[in-house]
Structure formats: C-alpha cells, structure tokens
PDB file of C-alpha atoms and ligand atoms in Angstrom:
ATOM      1  CA  UNK F  19     -17.270 141.913  41.692  1.00 56.00           C
ATOM      2  CA  UNK F  20     -18.811 142.252  38.297  1.00 57.00           C
ATOM      3  CA  UNK F  21     -19.095 145.448  36.361  1.00 59.00           C
ATOM      4  CA  UNK F  22     -21.627 145.288  33.588  1.00 54.00           C
ATOM      5  CA  UNK F  23     -20.173 145.229  30.051  1.00 51.00           C
ATOM      6  CA  UNK F  24     -23.001 147.449  28.894  1.00 55.00           C
ATOM      7  CA  UNK F  25     -21.893 150.206  31.193  1.00 54.00           C
ATOM      8  CA  UNK F  26     -18.135 150.232  30.599  1.00 64.00           C
ATOM      9  CA  UNK F  27     -18.422 153.827  29.557  1.00 74.00           C
ATOM     10  CA  UNK F  28     -21.214 154.762  31.959  1.00 84.00           C
ATOM     11  CA  UNK F  29     -21.554 154.740  35.705  1.00 91.00           C
ATOM     12  CA  UNK F  30     -20.119 151.884  37.749  1.00 95.00           C
ATOM     13  CA  UNK F  31     -22.540 149.083  38.667  1.00 97.00           C
ATOM     14  CA  UNK F  32     -21.267 146.694  41.303  1.00 98.00           C
ATOM     15  CA  UNK F  33     -22.942 143.368  41.622  1.00 98.00           C
ATOM     16  CA  UNK F  34     -24.734 142.658  44.910  1.00 98.00           C
ATOM     17  CA  UNK F  35     -26.716 139.555  44.010  1.00 98.00           C
ATOM     18  CA  UNK F  36     -25.808 137.310  41.097  1.00 98.00           C
ATOM     19  CA  UNK F  37     -28.265 135.797  38.687  1.00 98.00           C
ATOM     20  CA  UNK F  38     -27.711 132.403  40.397  1.00 98.00           C
ATOM     21  CA  UNK F  39     -28.236 133.759  43.876  1.00 98.00           C
ATOM     22  CA  UNK F  40     -31.426 135.513  42.847  1.00 98.00           C
ATOM     23  CA  UNK F  41     -32.734 132.321  41.183  1.00 98.00           C
ATOM     24  CA  UNK F  42     -32.029 130.268  44.302  1.00 98.00           C
ATOM     25  CA  UNK F  43     -33.804 132.753  46.596  1.00 98.00           C
ATOM     26  CA  UNK F  44     -36.825 132.952  44.298  1.00 98.00           C
ATOM     27  CA  UNK F  45     -37.107 129.162  44.351  1.00 98.00           C
ATOM     28  CA  UNK F  46     -37.321 129.309  48.164  1.00 98.00           C
ATOM     29  CA  UNK F  47     -39.827 132.147  48.105  1.00 98.00           C
ATOM     30  CA  UNK F  48     -41.942 130.251  45.563  1.00 98.00           C
ATOM     31  CA  UNK F  49     -41.997 127.248  47.884  1.00 98.00           C
ATOM     32  CA  UNK F  50     -43.145 129.329  50.831  1.00 98.00           C
ATOM     33  CA  UNK F  51     -45.832 131.101  48.808  1.00 98.00           C
ATOM     34  CA  UNK F  52     -46.976 127.776  47.313  1.00 98.00           C
ATOM     35  CA  UNK F  53     -47.494 126.382  50.807  1.00 98.00           C
ATOM     36  CA  UNK F  54     -49.575 129.390  51.823  1.00 98.00           C
ATOM     37  CA  UNK F  55     -51.636 129.623  48.607  1.00 98.00           C
ATOM     38  CA  UNK F  56     -51.950 126.003  47.438  1.00 98.00           C
ATOM     39  CA  UNK F  57     -55.478 125.439  48.811  1.00 98.00           C
ATOM     40  CA  UNK F  58     -56.845 128.919  48.300  1.00 98.00           C
ATOM     41  CA  UNK F  59     -59.689 129.489  45.887  1.00 98.00           C
ATOM     42  CA  UNK F  60     -58.669 131.201  42.613  1.00 98.00           C
ATOM     43  CA  UNK F  61     -55.865 133.450  43.805  1.00 98.00           C
ATOM     44  CA  UNK F  62     -55.009 136.658  41.917  1.00 98.00           C
ATOM     45  CA  UNK F  63     -51.516 137.932  41.443  1.00 98.00           C
ATOM     46  CA  UNK F  64     -51.063 141.623  40.576  1.00 98.00           C
ATOM     47  CA  UNK F  65     -47.711 142.661  39.200  1.00 98.00           C
ATOM     48  CA  UNK F  66     -46.694 146.305  39.680  1.00 98.00           C
ATOM     49  CA  UNK F  67     -44.995 147.527  36.508  1.00 97.00           C
ATOM     50  CA  UNK F  68     -42.500 148.277  35.412  1.00 97.00           C
ATOM     51  CA  UNK F  69     -39.997 147.251  38.054  1.00 97.00           C
ATOM     52  CA  UNK F  70     -41.528 143.918  39.031  1.00 98.00           C
ATOM     53  CA  UNK F  71     -41.433 142.304  35.588  1.00 98.00           C
ATOM     54  CA  UNK F  72     -38.381 140.088  36.105  1.00 98.00           C
ATOM     55  CA  UNK F  73     -39.255 139.106  39.676  1.00 98.00           C
ATOM     56  CA  UNK F  74     -42.831 138.406  38.737  1.00 98.00           C
ATOM     57  CA  UNK F  75     -41.958 136.262  35.771  1.00 98.00           C
ATOM     58  CA  UNK F  76     -39.531 134.138  37.756  1.00 98.00           C
ATOM     59  CA  UNK F  77     -41.610 134.008  40.936  1.00 98.00           C
ATOM     60  CA  UNK F  78     -44.922 132.855  39.379  1.00 98.00           C
ATOM     61  CA  UNK F  79     -43.107 130.027  37.633  1.00 98.00           C
ATOM     62  CA  UNK F  80     -42.063 128.798  41.093  1.00 98.00           C
ATOM     63  CA  UNK F  81     -45.562 128.964  42.592  1.00 98.00           C
ATOM     64  CA  UNK F  82     -47.638 125.762  42.461  1.00 98.00           C
ATOM     65  CA  UNK F  83     -51.268 126.040  43.497  1.00 98.00           C
ATOM     66  CA  UNK F  84     -54.295 123.747  43.042  1.00 98.00           C
ATOM     67  CA  UNK F  85     -56.313 126.527  41.487  1.00 98.00           C
ATOM     68  CA  UNK F  86     -54.590 128.347  38.622  1.00 98.00           C
ATOM     69  CA  UNK F  87     -53.349 131.898  39.302  1.00 98.00           C
ATOM     70  CA  UNK F  88     -55.054 134.828  37.639  1.00 98.00           C
ATOM     71  CA  UNK F  89     -52.487 137.427  36.536  1.00 98.00           C
ATOM     72  CA  UNK F  90     -53.166 141.136  36.428  1.00 98.00           C
ATOM     73  CA  UNK F  91     -50.914 144.138  35.960  1.00 98.00           C
ATOM     74  CA  UNK F  92     -50.936 147.729  36.965  1.00 98.00           C
ATOM     75  CA  UNK F  93     -48.396 150.466  36.501  1.00 98.00           C
ATOM     76  CA  UNK F  94     -47.564 152.745  39.415  1.00 96.00           C
ATOM     77  CA  UNK F  95     -44.715 155.107  40.012  1.00 88.00           C
ATOM     78  CA  UNK F  96     -43.519 157.349  42.756  1.00 82.00           C
ATOM     79  CA  UNK F  97     -40.061 158.016  41.369  1.00 62.00           C
ATOM     80  CA  UNK F  98     -39.360 160.620  38.772  1.00 56.00           C
ATOM     81  CA  UNK F  99     -36.104 160.161  36.930  1.00 53.00           C
ATOM     82  CA  UNK F 100     -33.964 160.727  40.022  1.00 61.00           C
ATOM     83  CA  UNK F 101     -33.001 158.418  42.823  1.00 71.00           C
ATOM     84  CA  UNK F 102     -35.405 160.078  45.262  1.00 69.00           C
ATOM     85  CA  UNK F 103     -39.065 159.301  45.630  1.00 68.00           C
ATOM     86  CA  UNK F 104     -41.367 162.095  44.472  1.00 69.00           C
ATOM     87  CA  UNK F 105     -43.598 161.563  47.442  1.00 79.00           C
ATOM     88  CA  UNK F 106     -46.802 161.192  45.421  1.00 88.00           C
ATOM     89  CA  UNK F 107     -47.826 157.968  43.783  1.00 92.00           C
ATOM     90  CA  UNK F 108     -48.839 158.190  40.116  1.00 93.00           C
ATOM     91  CA  UNK F 109     -51.100 155.652  38.472  1.00 94.00           C
ATOM     92  CA  UNK F 110     -50.310 155.537  34.757  1.00 94.00           C
ATOM     93  CA  UNK F 111     -52.245 152.261  34.409  1.00 96.00           C
ATOM     94  CA  UNK F 112     -54.721 151.067  36.971  1.00 97.00           C
ATOM     95  CA  UNK F 113     -57.205 148.934  35.005  1.00 96.00           C
ATOM     96  CA  UNK F 114     -58.348 145.872  36.908  1.00 98.00           C
ATOM     97  CA  UNK F 115     -61.253 143.518  36.252  1.00 98.00           C
ATOM     98  CA  UNK F 116     -63.689 142.778  39.064  1.00 98.00           C
ATOM     99  CA  UNK F 117     -61.592 140.876  41.551  1.00 98.00           C
ATOM    100  CA  UNK F 118     -63.812 141.389  44.540  1.00 98.00           C
ATOM    101  CA  UNK F 119     -63.532 138.980  47.499  1.00 98.00           C
ATOM    102  CA  UNK F 120     -60.524 137.172  46.126  1.00 98.00           C
ATOM    103  CA  UNK F 121     -57.155 136.260  47.571  1.00 98.00           C
ATOM    104  CA  UNK F 122     -54.806 138.931  46.178  1.00 98.00           C
ATOM    105  CA  UNK F 123     -51.021 138.800  46.135  1.00 98.00           C
ATOM    106  CA  UNK F 124     -49.318 142.023  45.006  1.00 98.00           C
ATOM    107  CA  UNK F 125     -45.890 141.629  43.495  1.00 98.00           C
ATOM    108  CA  UNK F 126     -43.520 144.626  43.793  1.00 98.00           C
ATOM    109  CA  UNK F 127     -39.918 145.214  42.863  1.00 98.00           C
ATOM    110  CA  UNK F 128     -38.909 147.102  46.021  1.00 98.00           C
ATOM    111  CA  UNK F 129     -40.500 148.650  49.043  1.00 97.00           C
ATOM    112  CA  UNK F 130     -38.531 151.792  49.792  1.00 96.00           C
ATOM    113  CA  UNK F 131     -40.447 154.674  51.441  1.00 94.00           C
ATOM    114  CA  UNK F 132     -43.430 152.354  51.377  1.00 96.00           C
ATOM    115  CA  UNK F 133     -45.674 154.997  49.775  1.00 95.00           C
ATOM    116  CA  UNK F 134     -46.405 153.033  46.596  1.00 96.00           C
ATOM    117  CA  UNK F 135     -47.198 149.791  48.446  1.00 97.00           C
ATOM    118  CA  UNK F 136     -49.323 151.509  51.057  1.00 97.00           C
ATOM    119  CA  UNK F 137     -51.247 153.429  48.446  1.00 97.00           C
ATOM    120  CA  UNK F 138     -51.924 150.353  46.380  1.00 98.00           C
ATOM    121  CA  UNK F 139     -52.860 148.062  49.284  1.00 98.00           C
ATOM    122  CA  UNK F 140     -55.342 150.653  50.522  1.00 98.00           C
ATOM    123  CA  UNK F 141     -56.731 151.057  47.062  1.00 98.00           C
ATOM    124  CA  UNK F 142     -57.276 147.320  46.635  1.00 98.00           C
ATOM    125  CA  UNK F 143     -58.781 146.995  50.079  1.00 98.00           C
ATOM    126  CA  UNK F 144     -61.300 149.742  49.402  1.00 98.00           C
ATOM    127  CA  UNK F 145     -62.099 148.705  45.847  1.00 98.00           C
ATOM    128  CA  UNK F 146     -62.266 144.900  46.169  1.00 98.00           C
ATOM    129  CA  UNK F 147     -62.550 143.911  49.836  1.00 98.00           C
ATOM    130  CA  UNK F 148     -60.149 140.979  49.278  1.00 98.00           C
ATOM    131  CA  UNK F 149     -60.460 137.735  51.232  1.00 98.00           C
ATOM    132  CA  UNK F 150     -56.792 138.135  51.833  1.00 98.00           C
ATOM    133  CA  UNK F 151     -54.276 140.726  50.698  1.00 98.00           C
ATOM    134  CA  UNK F 152     -50.522 140.203  50.836  1.00 98.00           C
ATOM    135  CA  UNK F 153     -47.470 141.686  49.226  1.00 98.00           C
ATOM    136  CA  UNK F 154     -44.338 140.013  47.913  1.00 98.00           C
ATOM    137  CA  UNK F 155     -41.372 142.221  47.091  1.00 98.00           C
ATOM    138  CA  UNK F 156     -38.071 141.350  45.578  1.00 98.00           C
ATOM    139  CA  UNK F 157     -36.279 143.885  47.817  1.00 98.00           C
ATOM    140  CA  UNK F 158     -37.041 145.584  51.082  1.00 98.00           C
ATOM    141  CA  UNK F 159     -35.217 148.730  52.192  1.00 98.00           C
ATOM    142  CA  UNK F 160     -36.678 149.127  55.716  1.00 98.00           C
ATOM    143  CA  UNK F 161     -34.256 151.905  56.685  1.00 97.00           C
ATOM    144  CA  UNK F 162     -35.948 154.222  54.159  1.00 95.00           C
ATOM    145  CA  UNK F 163     -39.501 153.732  55.329  1.00 96.00           C
ATOM    146  CA  UNK F 164     -41.682 156.837  55.611  1.00 95.00           C
ATOM    147  CA  UNK F 165     -45.045 155.063  55.975  1.00 96.00           C
ATOM    148  CA  UNK F 166     -45.617 151.759  57.672  1.00 97.00           C
ATOM    149  CA  UNK F 167     -45.678 148.733  55.359  1.00 97.00           C
ATOM    150  CA  UNK F 168     -44.584 145.220  56.265  1.00 97.00           C
ATOM    151  CA  UNK F 169     -44.107 143.049  53.185  1.00 98.00           C
ATOM    152  CA  UNK F 170     -45.307 139.485  53.691  1.00 98.00           C
ATOM    153  CA  UNK F 171     -42.673 137.903  51.402  1.00 98.00           C
ATOM    154  CA  UNK F 172     -39.275 139.448  50.859  1.00 98.00           C
ATOM    155  CA  UNK F 173     -36.561 138.335  48.438  1.00 98.00           C
ATOM    156  CA  UNK F 174     -33.709 140.301  50.034  1.00 98.00           C
ATOM    157  CA  UNK F 175     -33.463 143.029  52.664  1.00 98.00           C
ATOM    158  CA  UNK F 176     -30.926 145.635  51.628  1.00 98.00           C
ATOM    159  CA  UNK F 177     -29.300 148.687  53.153  1.00 97.00           C
ATOM    160  CA  UNK F 178     -29.929 152.194  51.864  1.00 96.00           C
ATOM    161  CA  UNK F 179     -28.279 151.736  48.481  1.00 95.00           C
ATOM    162  CA  UNK F 180     -29.576 152.648  45.023  1.00 96.00           C
ATOM    163  CA  UNK F 181     -29.764 149.437  43.109  1.00 98.00           C
ATOM    164  CA  UNK F 182     -30.442 148.586  39.468  1.00 98.00           C
ATOM    165  CA  UNK F 183     -30.937 145.496  37.332  1.00 98.00           C
ATOM    166  CA  UNK F 184     -33.341 142.585  37.451  1.00 98.00           C
ATOM    167  CA  UNK F 185     -36.197 144.951  36.568  1.00 98.00           C
ATOM    168  CA  UNK F 186     -35.050 147.974  38.546  1.00 98.00           C
ATOM    169  CA  UNK F 187     -34.039 151.110  36.750  1.00 96.00           C
ATOM    170  CA  UNK F 188     -32.149 154.357  37.031  1.00 94.00           C
ATOM    171  CA  UNK F 189     -33.794 156.858  34.670  1.00 92.00           C
ATOM    172  CA  UNK F 190     -35.337 153.948  32.684  1.00 94.00           C
ATOM    173  CA  UNK F 191     -31.960 152.264  32.188  1.00 96.00           C
ATOM    174  CA  UNK F 192     -30.422 148.982  33.347  1.00 97.00           C
ATOM    175  CA  UNK F 193     -33.662 147.046  33.941  1.00 98.00           C
ATOM    176  CA  UNK F 194     -32.401 144.259  31.663  1.00 98.00           C
ATOM    177  CA  UNK F 195     -29.310 143.413  33.712  1.00 98.00           C
ATOM    178  CA  UNK F 196     -29.655 139.823  34.937  1.00 98.00           C
ATOM    179  CA  UNK F 197     -28.070 140.578  38.295  1.00 98.00           C
ATOM    180  CA  UNK F 198     -28.758 143.200  40.991  1.00 98.00           C
ATOM    181  CA  UNK F 199     -26.136 145.854  41.286  1.00 98.00           C
ATOM    182  CA  UNK F 200     -25.407 148.994  43.244  1.00 98.00           C
ATOM    183  CA  UNK F 201     -25.298 152.074  41.053  1.00 97.00           C
ATOM    184  CA  UNK F 202     -22.441 154.403  41.713  1.00 92.00           C
ATOM    185  CA  UNK F 203     -23.059 157.699  40.029  1.00 83.00           C
ATOM    186  CA  UNK F 204     -19.812 159.074  41.329  1.00 80.00           C
ATOM    187  CA  UNK F 205     -19.396 162.572  42.728  1.00 61.00           C
TER     188      UNK F 205
HETATM  189  P1  IMP N 323     -41.602 153.678  47.427  1.00 70.41           P
HETATM  190  O1  IMP N 323     -42.955 154.140  47.056  1.00 70.41           O
HETATM  191  O2  IMP N 323     -40.738 154.805  47.962  1.00 70.41           O
HETATM  192  O3  IMP N 323     -41.578 152.479  48.356  1.00 70.41           O
HETATM  193  O4  IMP N 323     -40.800 153.331  46.138  1.00 70.41           O
HETATM  194  C1  IMP N 323     -41.231 152.433  45.264  1.00 70.41           C
HETATM  195  C2  IMP N 323     -40.574 152.554  43.925  1.00 70.41           C
HETATM  196  O5  IMP N 323     -39.382 153.369  43.910  1.00 70.41           O
HETATM  197  C3  IMP N 323     -40.176 151.200  43.531  1.00 70.41           C
HETATM  198  O6  IMP N 323     -41.198 150.448  42.938  1.00 70.41           O
HETATM  199  C4  IMP N 323     -39.041 151.504  42.545  1.00 70.41           C
HETATM  200  O7  IMP N 323     -39.536 151.659  41.237  1.00 70.41           O
HETATM  201  C5  IMP N 323     -38.404 152.786  43.067  1.00 70.41           C
HETATM  202  N1  IMP N 323     -37.172 152.529  43.782  1.00 70.41           N
HETATM  203  C6  IMP N 323     -36.964 152.580  45.132  1.00 70.41           C
HETATM  204  N2  IMP N 323     -35.717 152.301  45.451  1.00 70.41           N
HETATM  205  C7  IMP N 323     -35.078 151.994  44.287  1.00 70.41           C
HETATM  206  C8  IMP N 323     -33.713 151.587  43.926  1.00 70.41           C
HETATM  207  O8  IMP N 323     -32.829 151.421  44.782  1.00 70.41           O
HETATM  208  N3  IMP N 323     -33.473 151.384  42.642  1.00 70.41           N
HETATM  209  C9  IMP N 323     -34.432 151.543  41.684  1.00 70.41           C
HETATM  210  N4  IMP N 323     -35.676 151.912  41.922  1.00 70.41           N
HETATM  211  C10 IMP N 323     -36.014 152.154  43.248  1.00 70.41           C
HETATM  212 MG1   MG N 324     -38.283 153.165  38.905  1.00 70.41          MG
END
C-alpha cells in the first residue's frame, strides 16, 4: 500500500494500480489496438480532456500504424466538483476539424454512468459519419452504468470506487499522481 506523499495532510489515497502495472497494461492495449488499426486509412484519435491526458499520452506511444495518427482533443465534463455525476454532459471545448468518413478512436479516462461516452459517440456519429467509431478507456466501472455503453478497449475494470491519479481528479486535484489510487474522504 502506498499513500501519496503529497497528501500526507489531506485525504488518504490508497494505491490500486502502480505506475509499473499501468505501464505494462498499456503496452498490451497498444499492441491490441495496433493490430486492429495498422492497415486502416488515416485513423483519428480524439482525447477527451482533462482526465484522459496521461492515458492518451502513454497509449498513443504504444500504437504503431502504417498511416500516422491524427490527434484531436475535446473537453467534456459531466462531473461537478463532487464524486457524483451531474447527469448532464457539458462541452467546454468541442472544436473538431472535418473528420468525416474517417476511422475514429475516442480515448477516455473512465466510463462510469456512461453518459459522457454515449453523448460523445452519438455526437461524432451524427456529425462525421465515421467509417468506424470505437472507444478506449483507461477504466471501466460497469456497475455504475446508467446508459448502455460498451467500451471496445479497456485498461482495467474496477468496482464502484472513487479513484484519482493518472489523470483522474477529485475537485481538480491529484491528476498528477503517477499511480491510480482509491480516494478515501473519510466520514
Ligand atoms: P460518466 O459520464 O458518468 O461515465 O462519467 C465520466 C466522467 O466522470 C469521467 O470522464 C471522469 O472525469 C468522471 N469520473 C467518473 N468516475 C470517476 C472516478 O472514480 N474518479 C474521478 N473521476 C471520475
Ligand atoms: Mg473529473
């Protein structure tokens, strides 16, 4: 068990997946995605900010395709500052170039209720009629699903815990932790 040095005075964060374990899993995922995408024409990867930034950066460096990847970013959020989803998806940044009829891979931090992923997949479908549309998420929390979404590539499937680190936040904190930890707010 590791408790973050940065949070000695704050809430307890208990490590679930170490930096090494995450790196090993992402290598495997990268291999699988490479096999599926290696011969596809100009694939586009869309990272969903902010939570996906660590996963995205590590994952794309493990994807090898014949055609180079085009990288785009959007920012979506369905969480306020609490640990519960607000229920509506906000789109603070949704600027995309014309990526019609392309192979699109969405990269998300976590699929929880599934609202964010469902909203975005439907948006992309309607806007760009992709040749293929898939989603890779670092974490899947299937027990919390409110709408149906089945991620195509999953780093780890977790129970109903609130986790932070490796891009994921609580109230905009702890994204920089190199490991994934369960946040215990006490009480
Ligand atoms: P969904 O729309 O309910 O699937 O939630 C998506 C967003 O909620 C994710 O992209 C995260 O930003 C946030 N989220 C869900 N579960 C967690 C968690 O355990 N820790 C941190 N953020 C989370
Ligand atoms: Mg968040």
